[in-house]
PDB file of C-alpha atoms in Angstrom:
ATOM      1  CA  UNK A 246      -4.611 -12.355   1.673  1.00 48.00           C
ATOM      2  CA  UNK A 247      -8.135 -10.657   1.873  1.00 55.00           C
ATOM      3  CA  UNK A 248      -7.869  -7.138   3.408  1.00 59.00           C
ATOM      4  CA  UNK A 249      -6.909  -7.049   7.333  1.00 61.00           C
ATOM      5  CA  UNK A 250      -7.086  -4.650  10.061  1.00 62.00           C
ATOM      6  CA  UNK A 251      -3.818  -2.304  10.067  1.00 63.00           C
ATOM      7  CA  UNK A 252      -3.131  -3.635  13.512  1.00 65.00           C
ATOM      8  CA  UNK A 253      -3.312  -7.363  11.882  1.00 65.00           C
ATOM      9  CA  UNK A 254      -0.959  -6.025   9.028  1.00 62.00           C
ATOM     10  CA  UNK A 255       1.324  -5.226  11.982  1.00 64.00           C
ATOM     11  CA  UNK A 256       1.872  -7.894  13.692  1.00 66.00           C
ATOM     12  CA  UNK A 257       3.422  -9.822  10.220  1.00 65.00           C
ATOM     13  CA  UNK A 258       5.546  -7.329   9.669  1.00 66.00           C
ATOM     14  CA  UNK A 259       9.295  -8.329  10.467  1.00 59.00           C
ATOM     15  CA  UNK A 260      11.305  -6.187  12.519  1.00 61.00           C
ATOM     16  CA  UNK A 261      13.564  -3.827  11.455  1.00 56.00           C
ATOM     17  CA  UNK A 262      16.422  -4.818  13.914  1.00 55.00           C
ATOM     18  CA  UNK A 263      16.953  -7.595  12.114  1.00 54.00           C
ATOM     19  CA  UNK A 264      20.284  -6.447  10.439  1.00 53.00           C
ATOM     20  CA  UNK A 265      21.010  -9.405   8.809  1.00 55.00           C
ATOM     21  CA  UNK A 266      18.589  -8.677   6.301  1.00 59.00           C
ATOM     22  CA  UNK A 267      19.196  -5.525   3.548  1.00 77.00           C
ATOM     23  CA  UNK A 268      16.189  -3.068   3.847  1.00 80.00           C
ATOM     24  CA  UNK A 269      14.870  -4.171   0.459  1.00 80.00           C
ATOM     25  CA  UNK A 270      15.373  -7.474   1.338  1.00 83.00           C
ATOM     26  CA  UNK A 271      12.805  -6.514   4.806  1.00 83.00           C
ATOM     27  CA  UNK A 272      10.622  -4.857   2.612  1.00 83.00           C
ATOM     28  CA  UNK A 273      10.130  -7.706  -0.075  1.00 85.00           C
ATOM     29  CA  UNK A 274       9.761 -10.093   3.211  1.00 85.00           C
ATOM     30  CA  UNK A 275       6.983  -7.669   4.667  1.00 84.00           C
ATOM     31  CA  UNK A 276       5.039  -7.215   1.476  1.00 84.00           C
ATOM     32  CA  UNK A 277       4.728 -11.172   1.316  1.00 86.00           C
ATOM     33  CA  UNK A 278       3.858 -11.725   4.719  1.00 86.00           C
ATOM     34  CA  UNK A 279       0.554  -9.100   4.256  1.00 82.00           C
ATOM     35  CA  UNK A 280      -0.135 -10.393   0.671  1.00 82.00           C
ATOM     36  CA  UNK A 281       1.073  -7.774  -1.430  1.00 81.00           C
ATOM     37  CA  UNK A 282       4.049  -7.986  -4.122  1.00 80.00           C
ATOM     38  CA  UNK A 283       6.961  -5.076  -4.047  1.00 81.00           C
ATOM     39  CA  UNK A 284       6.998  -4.165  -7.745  1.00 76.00           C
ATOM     40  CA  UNK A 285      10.718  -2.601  -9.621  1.00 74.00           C
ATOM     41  CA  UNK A 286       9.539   0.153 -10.887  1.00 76.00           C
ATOM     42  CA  UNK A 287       6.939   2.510 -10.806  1.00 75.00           C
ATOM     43  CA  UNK A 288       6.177   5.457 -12.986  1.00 74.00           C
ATOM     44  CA  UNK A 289       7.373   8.744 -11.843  1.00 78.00           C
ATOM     45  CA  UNK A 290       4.584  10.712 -12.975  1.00 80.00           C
ATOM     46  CA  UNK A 291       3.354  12.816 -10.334  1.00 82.00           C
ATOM     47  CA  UNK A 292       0.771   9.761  -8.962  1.00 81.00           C
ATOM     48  CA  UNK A 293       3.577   7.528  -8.018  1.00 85.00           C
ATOM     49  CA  UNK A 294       2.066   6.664  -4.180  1.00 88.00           C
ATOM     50  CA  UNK A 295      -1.467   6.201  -6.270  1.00 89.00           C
ATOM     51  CA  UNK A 296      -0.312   4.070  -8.383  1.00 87.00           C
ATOM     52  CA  UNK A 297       1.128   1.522  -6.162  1.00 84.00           C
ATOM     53  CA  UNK A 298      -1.953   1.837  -4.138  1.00 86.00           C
ATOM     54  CA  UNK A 299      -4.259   1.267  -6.797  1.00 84.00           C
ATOM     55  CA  UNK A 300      -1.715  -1.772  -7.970  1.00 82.00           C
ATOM     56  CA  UNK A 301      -2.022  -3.564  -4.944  1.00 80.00           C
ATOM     57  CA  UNK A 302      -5.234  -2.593  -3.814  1.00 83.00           C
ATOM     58  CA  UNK A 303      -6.667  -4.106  -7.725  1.00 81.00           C
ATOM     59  CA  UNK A 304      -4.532  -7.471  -6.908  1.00 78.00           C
ATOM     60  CA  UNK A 305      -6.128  -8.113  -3.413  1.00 79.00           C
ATOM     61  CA  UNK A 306      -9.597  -7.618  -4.957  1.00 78.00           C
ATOM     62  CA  UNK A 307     -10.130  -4.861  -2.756  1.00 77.00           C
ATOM     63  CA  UNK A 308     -11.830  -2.442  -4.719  1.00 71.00           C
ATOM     64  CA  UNK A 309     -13.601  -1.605  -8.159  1.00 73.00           C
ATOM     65  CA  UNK A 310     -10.692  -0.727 -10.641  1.00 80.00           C
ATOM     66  CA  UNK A 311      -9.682   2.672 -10.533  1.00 82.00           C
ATOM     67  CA  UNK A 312      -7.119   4.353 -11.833  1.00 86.00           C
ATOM     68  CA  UNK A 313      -4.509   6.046 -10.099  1.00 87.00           C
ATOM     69  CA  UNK A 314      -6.482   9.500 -11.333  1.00 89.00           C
ATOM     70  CA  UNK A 315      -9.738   8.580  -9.763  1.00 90.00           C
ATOM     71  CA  UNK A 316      -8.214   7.402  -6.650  1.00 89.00           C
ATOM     72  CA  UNK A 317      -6.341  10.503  -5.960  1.00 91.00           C
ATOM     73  CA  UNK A 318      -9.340  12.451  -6.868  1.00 92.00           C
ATOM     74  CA  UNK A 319     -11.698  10.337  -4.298  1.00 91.00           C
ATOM     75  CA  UNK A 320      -8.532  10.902  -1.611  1.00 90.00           C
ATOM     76  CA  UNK A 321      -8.421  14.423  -2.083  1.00 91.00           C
ATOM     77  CA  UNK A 322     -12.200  14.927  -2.067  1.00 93.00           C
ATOM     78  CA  UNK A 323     -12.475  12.619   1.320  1.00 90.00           C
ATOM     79  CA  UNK A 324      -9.683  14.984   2.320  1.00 89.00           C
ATOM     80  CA  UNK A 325     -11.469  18.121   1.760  1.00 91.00           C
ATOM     81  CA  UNK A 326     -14.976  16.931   3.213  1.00 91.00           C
ATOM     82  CA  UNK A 327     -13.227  15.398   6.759  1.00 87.00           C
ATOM     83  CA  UNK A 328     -11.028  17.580   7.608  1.00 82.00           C
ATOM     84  CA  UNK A 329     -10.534  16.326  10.880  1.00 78.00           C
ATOM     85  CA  UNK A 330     -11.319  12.758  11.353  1.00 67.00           C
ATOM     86  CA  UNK A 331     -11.629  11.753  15.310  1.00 64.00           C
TER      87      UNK A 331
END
């Protein structure tokens, strides 16, 4: 699945009133539907969110290979530059 507007994204997405499915079980169902794959485990080092980001973001081909260091560098410095985005 090649990258998709957020509001795309949203309208796959399953909804959480359906009970009869365990949260994980939603979640795995969700990442499928968008394209992405729920991974076990991921190290608890401090860049856990960047490193699932960077994971799935390398699998859908949607940007150069960075690692989870440079892409929490390039967040923070977008951060700091745009401090208010409209």
């Amino acid at each position: 699945v090649p990258c998709s507007h957020p509001l795309v994204l949203h309208q796959r997405l399953q909804k959480p009133q359906q009970a009869a499915l365990s949260s994980r079980s939603t979640l795995k169902a969700n990442c499928l539907s968008v394209g992405l794959v729920l991974h076990d485990e991921t190290p608890a080092d401090g860049n856990c969110f960047f490193e699932a980001v960077s994971s799935q973001l390398q699998r859908l081909n949607c940007v150069v290979k960075k690692s989870p260091q440079e892409l929490r560098h390039e967040v923070v410095a977008f951060m700091r530059t745009n401090r208010v985005i409209q």
